[in-house]
JSON list of C-alpha atoms and ligand atoms in Angstrom, two decimals:
[
{"chain": "A", "resi": 1, "resn": "UNK", "atom": "CA", "xyz": [-25.25, 12.85, -13.27]},
{"chain": "A", "resi": 2, "resn": "UNK", "atom": "CA", "xyz": [-28.53, 12.72, -11.41]},
{"chain": "A", "resi": 3, "resn": "UNK", "atom": "CA", "xyz": [-31.57, 11.01, -12.55]},
{"chain": "A", "resi": 4, "resn": "UNK", "atom": "CA", "xyz": [-33.32, 13.71, -14.34]},
{"chain": "A", "resi": 5, "resn": "UNK", "atom": "CA", "xyz": [-30.05, 14.84, -16.82]},
{"chain": "A", "resi": 6, "resn": "UNK", "atom": "CA", "xyz": [-31.00, 14.97, -20.33]},
{"chain": "A", "resi": 7, "resn": "UNK", "atom": "CA", "xyz": [-29.47, 13.10, -23.56]},
{"chain": "A", "resi": 8, "resn": "UNK", "atom": "CA", "xyz": [-28.91, 15.26, -26.12]},
{"chain": "A", "resi": 9, "resn": "UNK", "atom": "CA", "xyz": [-29.65, 14.32, -29.70]},
{"chain": "A", "resi": 10, "resn": "UNK", "atom": "CA", "xyz": [-28.36, 16.15, -32.82]},
{"chain": "A", "resi": 11, "resn": "UNK", "atom": "CA", "xyz": [-30.37, 16.87, -35.84]},
{"chain": "A", "resi": 12, "resn": "UNK", "atom": "CA", "xyz": [-30.28, 13.15, -37.14]},
{"chain": "A", "resi": 13, "resn": "UNK", "atom": "CA", "xyz": [-31.39, 11.74, -34.23]},
{"chain": "A", "resi": 14, "resn": "UNK", "atom": "CA", "xyz": [-27.92, 10.83, -32.89]},
{"chain": "A", "resi": 15, "resn": "UNK", "atom": "CA", "xyz": [-26.96, 10.71, -29.42]},
{"chain": "A", "resi": 16, "resn": "UNK", "atom": "CA", "xyz": [-24.10, 13.33, -28.59]},
{"chain": "A", "resi": 17, "resn": "UNK", "atom": "CA", "xyz": [-23.80, 13.55, -25.00]},
{"chain": "A", "resi": 18, "resn": "UNK", "atom": "CA", "xyz": [-25.72, 14.01, -21.49]},
{"chain": "A", "resi": 19, "resn": "UNK", "atom": "CA", "xyz": [-26.48, 17.58, -20.38]},
{"chain": "A", "resi": 20, "resn": "UNK", "atom": "CA", "xyz": [-27.86, 18.90, -16.99]},
{"chain": "A", "resi": 21, "resn": "UNK", "atom": "CA", "xyz": [-31.39, 19.21, -17.16]},
{"chain": "A", "resi": 22, "resn": "UNK", "atom": "CA", "xyz": [-31.53, 22.76, -16.29]},
{"chain": "A", "resi": 23, "resn": "UNK", "atom": "CA", "xyz": [-29.44, 23.36, -19.50]},
{"chain": "A", "resi": 24, "resn": "UNK", "atom": "CA", "xyz": [-31.95, 21.62, -21.37]},
{"chain": "A", "resi": 25, "resn": "UNK", "atom": "CA", "xyz": [-34.84, 23.46, -20.12]},
{"chain": "A", "resi": 26, "resn": "UNK", "atom": "CA", "xyz": [-32.97, 26.91, -20.86]},
{"chain": "A", "resi": 27, "resn": "UNK", "atom": "CA", "xyz": [-32.08, 25.37, -24.55]},
{"chain": "A", "resi": 28, "resn": "UNK", "atom": "CA", "xyz": [-35.87, 24.56, -24.86]},
{"chain": "A", "resi": 29, "resn": "UNK", "atom": "CA", "xyz": [-36.75, 27.72, -23.44]},
{"chain": "A", "resi": 30, "resn": "UNK", "atom": "CA", "xyz": [-34.34, 29.70, -26.33]},
{"chain": "A", "resi": 31, "resn": "UNK", "atom": "CA", "xyz": [-35.59, 27.29, -28.87]},
{"chain": "A", "resi": 32, "resn": "UNK", "atom": "CA", "xyz": [-32.56, 25.67, -29.58]},
{"chain": "A", "resi": 33, "resn": "UNK", "atom": "CA", "xyz": [-33.89, 21.97, -29.09]},
{"chain": "A", "resi": 34, "resn": "UNK", "atom": "CA", "xyz": [-37.22, 20.35, -29.31]},
{"chain": "A", "resi": 35, "resn": "UNK", "atom": "CA", "xyz": [-38.38, 17.81, -26.68]},
{"chain": "A", "resi": 36, "resn": "UNK", "atom": "CA", "xyz": [-38.32, 13.90, -27.88]},
{"chain": "A", "resi": 37, "resn": "UNK", "atom": "CA", "xyz": [-38.88, 12.32, -24.14]},
{"chain": "A", "resi": 38, "resn": "UNK", "atom": "CA", "xyz": [-39.64, 12.88, -20.74]},
{"chain": "A", "resi": 39, "resn": "UNK", "atom": "CA", "xyz": [-38.57, 11.66, -17.38]},
{"chain": "A", "resi": 40, "resn": "UNK", "atom": "CA", "xyz": [-41.53, 9.75, -15.61]},
{"chain": "A", "resi": 41, "resn": "UNK", "atom": "CA", "xyz": [-40.92, 12.30, -12.78]},
{"chain": "A", "resi": 42, "resn": "UNK", "atom": "CA", "xyz": [-41.89, 15.67, -13.24]},
{"chain": "A", "resi": 43, "resn": "UNK", "atom": "CA", "xyz": [-40.26, 18.61, -11.85]},
{"chain": "A", "resi": 44, "resn": "UNK", "atom": "CA", "xyz": [-41.84, 20.83, -9.17]},
{"chain": "A", "resi": 45, "resn": "UNK", "atom": "CA", "xyz": [-41.14, 24.07, -8.36]},
{"chain": "A", "resi": 46, "resn": "UNK", "atom": "CA", "xyz": [-43.39, 25.66, -5.40]},
{"chain": "A", "resi": 47, "resn": "UNK", "atom": "CA", "xyz": [-45.86, 27.11, -7.95]},
{"chain": "A", "resi": 48, "resn": "UNK", "atom": "CA", "xyz": [-45.86, 24.65, -10.43]},
{"chain": "A", "resi": 49, "resn": "UNK", "atom": "CA", "xyz": [-44.97, 20.98, -12.03]},
{"chain": "A", "resi": 50, "resn": "UNK", "atom": "CA", "xyz": [-43.60, 20.46, -15.48]},
{"chain": "A", "resi": 51, "resn": "UNK", "atom": "CA", "xyz": [-41.94, 17.63, -17.43]},
{"chain": "A", "resi": 52, "resn": "UNK", "atom": "CA", "xyz": [-38.28, 16.77, -16.75]},
{"chain": "A", "resi": 53, "resn": "UNK", "atom": "CA", "xyz": [-36.61, 16.50, -20.21]},
{"chain": "A", "resi": 54, "resn": "UNK", "atom": "CA", "xyz": [-35.11, 13.13, -20.70]},
{"chain": "A", "resi": 55, "resn": "UNK", "atom": "CA", "xyz": [-34.10, 13.44, -24.39]},
{"chain": "A", "resi": 56, "resn": "UNK", "atom": "CA", "xyz": [-33.83, 16.65, -26.47]},
{"chain": "A", "resi": 57, "resn": "UNK", "atom": "CA", "xyz": [-33.10, 17.04, -30.34]},
{"chain": "A", "resi": 58, "resn": "UNK", "atom": "CA", "xyz": [-31.13, 19.73, -31.49]},
{"chain": "A", "resi": 59, "resn": "UNK", "atom": "CA", "xyz": [-32.54, 22.14, -33.95]},
{"chain": "A", "resi": 60, "resn": "UNK", "atom": "CA", "xyz": [-29.65, 23.66, -35.39]},
{"chain": "A", "resi": 61, "resn": "UNK", "atom": "CA", "xyz": [-26.14, 22.38, -36.24]},
{"chain": "A", "resi": 62, "resn": "UNK", "atom": "CA", "xyz": [-23.86, 20.79, -33.19]},
{"chain": "A", "resi": 63, "resn": "UNK", "atom": "CA", "xyz": [-20.48, 23.04, -32.38]},
{"chain": "A", "resi": 64, "resn": "UNK", "atom": "CA", "xyz": [-18.66, 20.50, -30.56]},
{"chain": "A", "resi": 65, "resn": "UNK", "atom": "CA", "xyz": [-16.12, 23.31, -29.53]},
{"chain": "A", "resi": 66, "resn": "UNK", "atom": "CA", "xyz": [-18.74, 24.55, -27.16]},
{"chain": "A", "resi": 67, "resn": "UNK", "atom": "CA", "xyz": [-17.62, 21.73, -24.58]},
{"chain": "A", "resi": 68, "resn": "UNK", "atom": "CA", "xyz": [-14.89, 20.32, -23.03]},
{"chain": "A", "resi": 69, "resn": "UNK", "atom": "CA", "xyz": [-14.75, 16.54, -22.78]},
{"chain": "A", "resi": 70, "resn": "UNK", "atom": "CA", "xyz": [-14.14, 15.71, -19.05]},
{"chain": "A", "resi": 71, "resn": "UNK", "atom": "CA", "xyz": [-11.10, 13.28, -18.40]},
{"chain": "A", "resi": 72, "resn": "UNK", "atom": "CA", "xyz": [-12.28, 9.79, -17.34]},
{"chain": "A", "resi": 73, "resn": "UNK", "atom": "CA", "xyz": [-10.26, 6.32, -17.17]},
{"chain": "A", "resi": 74, "resn": "UNK", "atom": "CA", "xyz": [-13.31, 4.90, -19.48]},
{"chain": "A", "resi": 75, "resn": "UNK", "atom": "CA", "xyz": [-13.00, 7.59, -21.73]},
{"chain": "A", "resi": 76, "resn": "UNK", "atom": "CA", "xyz": [-9.40, 7.09, -22.56]},
{"chain": "A", "resi": 77, "resn": "UNK", "atom": "CA", "xyz": [-10.06, 3.34, -23.68]},
{"chain": "A", "resi": 78, "resn": "UNK", "atom": "CA", "xyz": [-12.91, 4.64, -25.92]},
{"chain": "A", "resi": 79, "resn": "UNK", "atom": "CA", "xyz": [-10.46, 7.08, -27.18]},
{"chain": "A", "resi": 80, "resn": "UNK", "atom": "CA", "xyz": [-7.94, 4.46, -27.86]},
{"chain": "A", "resi": 81, "resn": "UNK", "atom": "CA", "xyz": [-10.31, 2.03, -29.15]},
{"chain": "A", "resi": 82, "resn": "UNK", "atom": "CA", "xyz": [-9.28, -0.42, -26.37]},
{"chain": "A", "resi": 83, "resn": "UNK", "atom": "CA", "xyz": [-6.21, -0.79, -28.10]},
{"chain": "A", "resi": 84, "resn": "UNK", "atom": "CA", "xyz": [-2.60, -0.70, -26.61]},
{"chain": "A", "resi": 85, "resn": "UNK", "atom": "CA", "xyz": [-1.01, 2.35, -27.67]},
{"chain": "A", "resi": 86, "resn": "UNK", "atom": "CA", "xyz": [2.52, 0.76, -27.86]},
{"chain": "A", "resi": 87, "resn": "UNK", "atom": "CA", "xyz": [2.30, -2.54, -29.20]},
{"chain": "A", "resi": 88, "resn": "UNK", "atom": "CA", "xyz": [-1.13, -1.96, -30.89]},
{"chain": "A", "resi": 89, "resn": "UNK", "atom": "CA", "xyz": [-3.15, -5.33, -29.29]},
{"chain": "A", "resi": 90, "resn": "UNK", "atom": "CA", "xyz": [-6.50, -5.52, -28.10]},
{"chain": "A", "resi": 91, "resn": "UNK", "atom": "CA", "xyz": [-5.87, -6.82, -24.88]},
{"chain": "A", "resi": 92, "resn": "UNK", "atom": "CA", "xyz": [-9.10, -8.35, -22.88]},
{"chain": "A", "resi": 93, "resn": "UNK", "atom": "CA", "xyz": [-10.83, -6.20, -20.20]},
{"chain": "A", "resi": 94, "resn": "UNK", "atom": "CA", "xyz": [-8.67, -7.66, -17.56]},
{"chain": "A", "resi": 95, "resn": "UNK", "atom": "CA", "xyz": [-5.34, -6.74, -19.37]},
{"chain": "A", "resi": 96, "resn": "UNK", "atom": "CA", "xyz": [-6.28, -3.05, -20.40]},
{"chain": "A", "resi": 97, "resn": "UNK", "atom": "CA", "xyz": [-4.31, -0.56, -18.14]},
{"chain": "A", "resi": 98, "resn": "UNK", "atom": "CA", "xyz": [-3.88, 3.05, -18.02]},
{"chain": "A", "resi": 99, "resn": "UNK", "atom": "CA", "xyz": [-0.17, 4.16, -18.04]},
{"chain": "A", "resi": 100, "resn": "UNK", "atom": "CA", "xyz": [1.11, 7.41, -17.55]},
{"chain": "A", "resi": 101, "resn": "UNK", "atom": "CA", "xyz": [3.22, 8.64, -20.71]},
{"chain": "A", "resi": 102, "resn": "UNK", "atom": "CA", "xyz": [5.41, 10.51, -18.08]},
{"chain": "A", "resi": 103, "resn": "UNK", "atom": "CA", "xyz": [5.61, 8.59, -15.14]},
{"chain": "A", "resi": 104, "resn": "UNK", "atom": "CA", "xyz": [3.60, 10.19, -12.17]},
{"chain": "A", "resi": 105, "resn": "UNK", "atom": "CA", "xyz": [6.75, 10.19, -9.73]},
{"chain": "A", "resi": 106, "resn": "UNK", "atom": "CA", "xyz": [8.17, 12.50, -12.42]},
{"chain": "A", "resi": 107, "resn": "UNK", "atom": "CA", "xyz": [5.36, 14.92, -12.57]},
{"chain": "A", "resi": 108, "resn": "UNK", "atom": "CA", "xyz": [3.51, 13.48, -15.02]},
{"chain": "A", "resi": 109, "resn": "UNK", "atom": "CA", "xyz": [-0.07, 14.49, -14.85]},
{"chain": "A", "resi": 110, "resn": "UNK", "atom": "CA", "xyz": [-3.47, 12.24, -15.06]},
{"chain": "A", "resi": 111, "resn": "UNK", "atom": "CA", "xyz": [-4.53, 13.77, -18.16]},
{"chain": "A", "resi": 112, "resn": "UNK", "atom": "CA", "xyz": [-5.83, 13.50, -21.91]},
{"chain": "A", "resi": 113, "resn": "UNK", "atom": "CA", "xyz": [-2.37, 14.16, -23.12]},
{"chain": "A", "resi": 114, "resn": "UNK", "atom": "CA", "xyz": [-0.49, 12.18, -20.64]},
{"chain": "A", "resi": 115, "resn": "UNK", "atom": "CA", "xyz": [-2.56, 8.99, -20.48]},
{"chain": "A", "resi": 116, "resn": "UNK", "atom": "CA", "xyz": [-2.90, 6.39, -22.77]},
{"chain": "A", "resi": 117, "resn": "UNK", "atom": "CA", "xyz": [-4.53, 2.95, -22.97]},
{"chain": "A", "resi": 118, "resn": "UNK", "atom": "CA", "xyz": [-1.63, 0.04, -22.58]},
{"chain": "A", "resi": 119, "resn": "UNK", "atom": "CA", "xyz": [-1.48, -3.63, -22.13]},
{"chain": "A", "resi": 120, "resn": "UNK", "atom": "CA", "xyz": [-0.23, -4.72, -18.71]},
{"chain": "A", "resi": 121, "resn": "UNK", "atom": "CA", "xyz": [2.91, -6.62, -20.35]},
{"chain": "A", "resi": 122, "resn": "UNK", "atom": "CA", "xyz": [3.81, -3.36, -22.19]},
{"chain": "A", "resi": 123, "resn": "UNK", "atom": "CA", "xyz": [3.04, -1.14, -19.07]},
{"chain": "A", "resi": 124, "resn": "UNK", "atom": "CA", "xyz": [4.88, -3.55, -16.91]},
{"chain": "A", "resi": 125, "resn": "UNK", "atom": "CA", "xyz": [8.10, -3.36, -19.67]},
{"chain": "A", "resi": 126, "resn": "UNK", "atom": "CA", "xyz": [7.94, 0.45, -19.59]},
{"chain": "A", "resi": 127, "resn": "UNK", "atom": "CA", "xyz": [7.70, 0.69, -15.68]},
{"chain": "A", "resi": 128, "resn": "UNK", "atom": "CA", "xyz": [8.79, 4.16, -14.60]},
{"chain": "A", "resi": 129, "resn": "UNK", "atom": "CA", "xyz": [10.51, 5.41, -17.85]},
{"chain": "A", "resi": 130, "resn": "UNK", "atom": "CA", "xyz": [9.47, 7.52, -20.58]},
{"chain": "A", "resi": 131, "resn": "UNK", "atom": "CA", "xyz": [8.50, 5.95, -24.11]},
{"chain": "A", "resi": 132, "resn": "UNK", "atom": "CA", "xyz": [11.93, 7.29, -25.40]},
{"chain": "A", "resi": 133, "resn": "UNK", "atom": "CA", "xyz": [14.21, 5.90, -22.41]},
{"chain": "A", "resi": 134, "resn": "UNK", "atom": "CA", "xyz": [12.08, 2.40, -22.67]},
{"chain": "A", "resi": 135, "resn": "UNK", "atom": "CA", "xyz": [12.32, 2.52, -26.45]},
{"chain": "A", "resi": 136, "resn": "UNK", "atom": "CA", "xyz": [8.50, 2.12, -27.00]},
{"chain": "A", "resi": 137, "resn": "UNK", "atom": "CA", "xyz": [7.44, 5.05, -29.14]},
{"chain": "A", "resi": 138, "resn": "UNK", "atom": "CA", "xyz": [4.11, 6.16, -29.06]},
{"chain": "A", "resi": 139, "resn": "UNK", "atom": "CA", "xyz": [2.59, 5.86, -32.50]},
{"chain": "A", "resi": 140, "resn": "UNK", "atom": "CA", "xyz": [-0.29, 8.49, -31.90]},
{"chain": "A", "resi": 141, "resn": "UNK", "atom": "CA", "xyz": [0.26, 11.53, -29.50]},
{"chain": "A", "resi": 142, "resn": "UNK", "atom": "CA", "xyz": [-2.70, 11.34, -26.83]},
{"chain": "A", "resi": 143, "resn": "UNK", "atom": "CA", "xyz": [-4.83, 14.41, -27.07]},
{"chain": "A", "resi": 144, "resn": "UNK", "atom": "CA", "xyz": [-7.89, 15.63, -25.42]},
{"chain": "A", "resi": 145, "resn": "UNK", "atom": "CA", "xyz": [-10.92, 14.06, -27.53]},
{"chain": "A", "resi": 146, "resn": "UNK", "atom": "CA", "xyz": [-13.28, 16.50, -29.31]},
{"chain": "A", "resi": 147, "resn": "UNK", "atom": "CA", "xyz": [-16.44, 14.65, -28.60]},
{"chain": "A", "resi": 148, "resn": "UNK", "atom": "CA", "xyz": [-17.06, 11.37, -26.71]},
{"chain": "A", "resi": 149, "resn": "UNK", "atom": "CA", "xyz": [-19.87, 8.96, -27.93]},
{"chain": "A", "resi": 150, "resn": "UNK", "atom": "CA", "xyz": [-22.27, 8.90, -24.92]},
{"chain": "A", "resi": 151, "resn": "UNK", "atom": "CA", "xyz": [-22.27, 5.13, -23.99]},
{"chain": "A", "resi": 152, "resn": "UNK", "atom": "CA", "xyz": [-23.32, 3.65, -20.60]},
{"chain": "A", "resi": 153, "resn": "UNK", "atom": "CA", "xyz": [-19.81, 2.77, -20.04]},
{"chain": "A", "resi": 154, "resn": "UNK", "atom": "CA", "xyz": [-18.14, 6.05, -21.25]},
{"chain": "A", "resi": 155, "resn": "UNK", "atom": "CA", "xyz": [-20.75, 8.01, -18.91]},
{"chain": "A", "resi": 156, "resn": "UNK", "atom": "CA", "xyz": [-19.88, 5.54, -15.60]},
{"chain": "A", "resi": 157, "resn": "UNK", "atom": "CA", "xyz": [-23.29, 4.50, -15.48]},
{"chain": "A", "resi": 158, "resn": "UNK", "atom": "CA", "xyz": [-24.74, 1.39, -13.85]},
{"chain": "A", "resi": 159, "resn": "UNK", "atom": "CA", "xyz": [-27.65, 1.59, -15.64]},
{"chain": "A", "resi": 160, "resn": "UNK", "atom": "CA", "xyz": [-29.24, 3.33, -18.44]},
{"chain": "A", "resi": 161, "resn": "UNK", "atom": "CA", "xyz": [-32.54, 5.73, -17.66]},
{"chain": "A", "resi": 162, "resn": "UNK", "atom": "CA", "xyz": [-35.39, 4.26, -19.23]},
{"chain": "A", "resi": 163, "resn": "UNK", "atom": "CA", "xyz": [-36.45, 6.92, -21.62]},
{"chain": "A", "resi": 164, "resn": "UNK", "atom": "CA", "xyz": [-32.74, 6.94, -23.04]},
{"chain": "A", "resi": 165, "resn": "UNK", "atom": "CA", "xyz": [-32.84, 3.23, -24.28]},
{"chain": "A", "resi": 166, "resn": "UNK", "atom": "CA", "xyz": [-34.39, 3.96, -27.67]},
{"chain": "A", "resi": 167, "resn": "UNK", "atom": "CA", "xyz": [-31.32, 6.51, -28.48]},
{"chain": "A", "resi": 168, "resn": "UNK", "atom": "CA", "xyz": [-28.17, 5.12, -26.72]},
{"chain": "A", "resi": 169, "resn": "UNK", "atom": "CA", "xyz": [-26.11, 2.29, -28.55]},
{"chain": "A", "resi": 170, "resn": "UNK", "atom": "CA", "xyz": [-24.60, 0.23, -25.69]},
{"chain": "B", "resi": 1, "resn": "ZN", "atom": "ZN1", "xyz": [0.69, -3.44, -25.61]}
]
């Protein structure tokens, strides 16, 4: 993510995700999006200077299968609604942990389908066991989300670029 990246809105002005500015320019060129707001600093090439797209809006329907949600720690919590997938409690942020369903030392990958949100007591109790061995069944099978709301934390940003502030719910 760079300061020039672009927030993509759907037709109804709801934020969808962040895309590289180069892609936004390309989509604009192809007539798929319209410019809504520009970054303060323009893009300069050798011969000319043009506005850096900060926010663009899709002119057609959104097709989420066109992209893959990248794995992130914060994304797992967002997917699981900050709820422990073992006991169903919503721990405080301090007690929010990530659990490898199939433990790491037994080859469990760090991926959407093997990582769930767990409160620290459940994580401790489960230890290096599988849900079956620990008798702690998962109520929902973890999957890669098809879409992730672009929030500041989900995007891993310290600060939201000013032109995005009107569009993002934080
Ligand atoms: Zn728990």
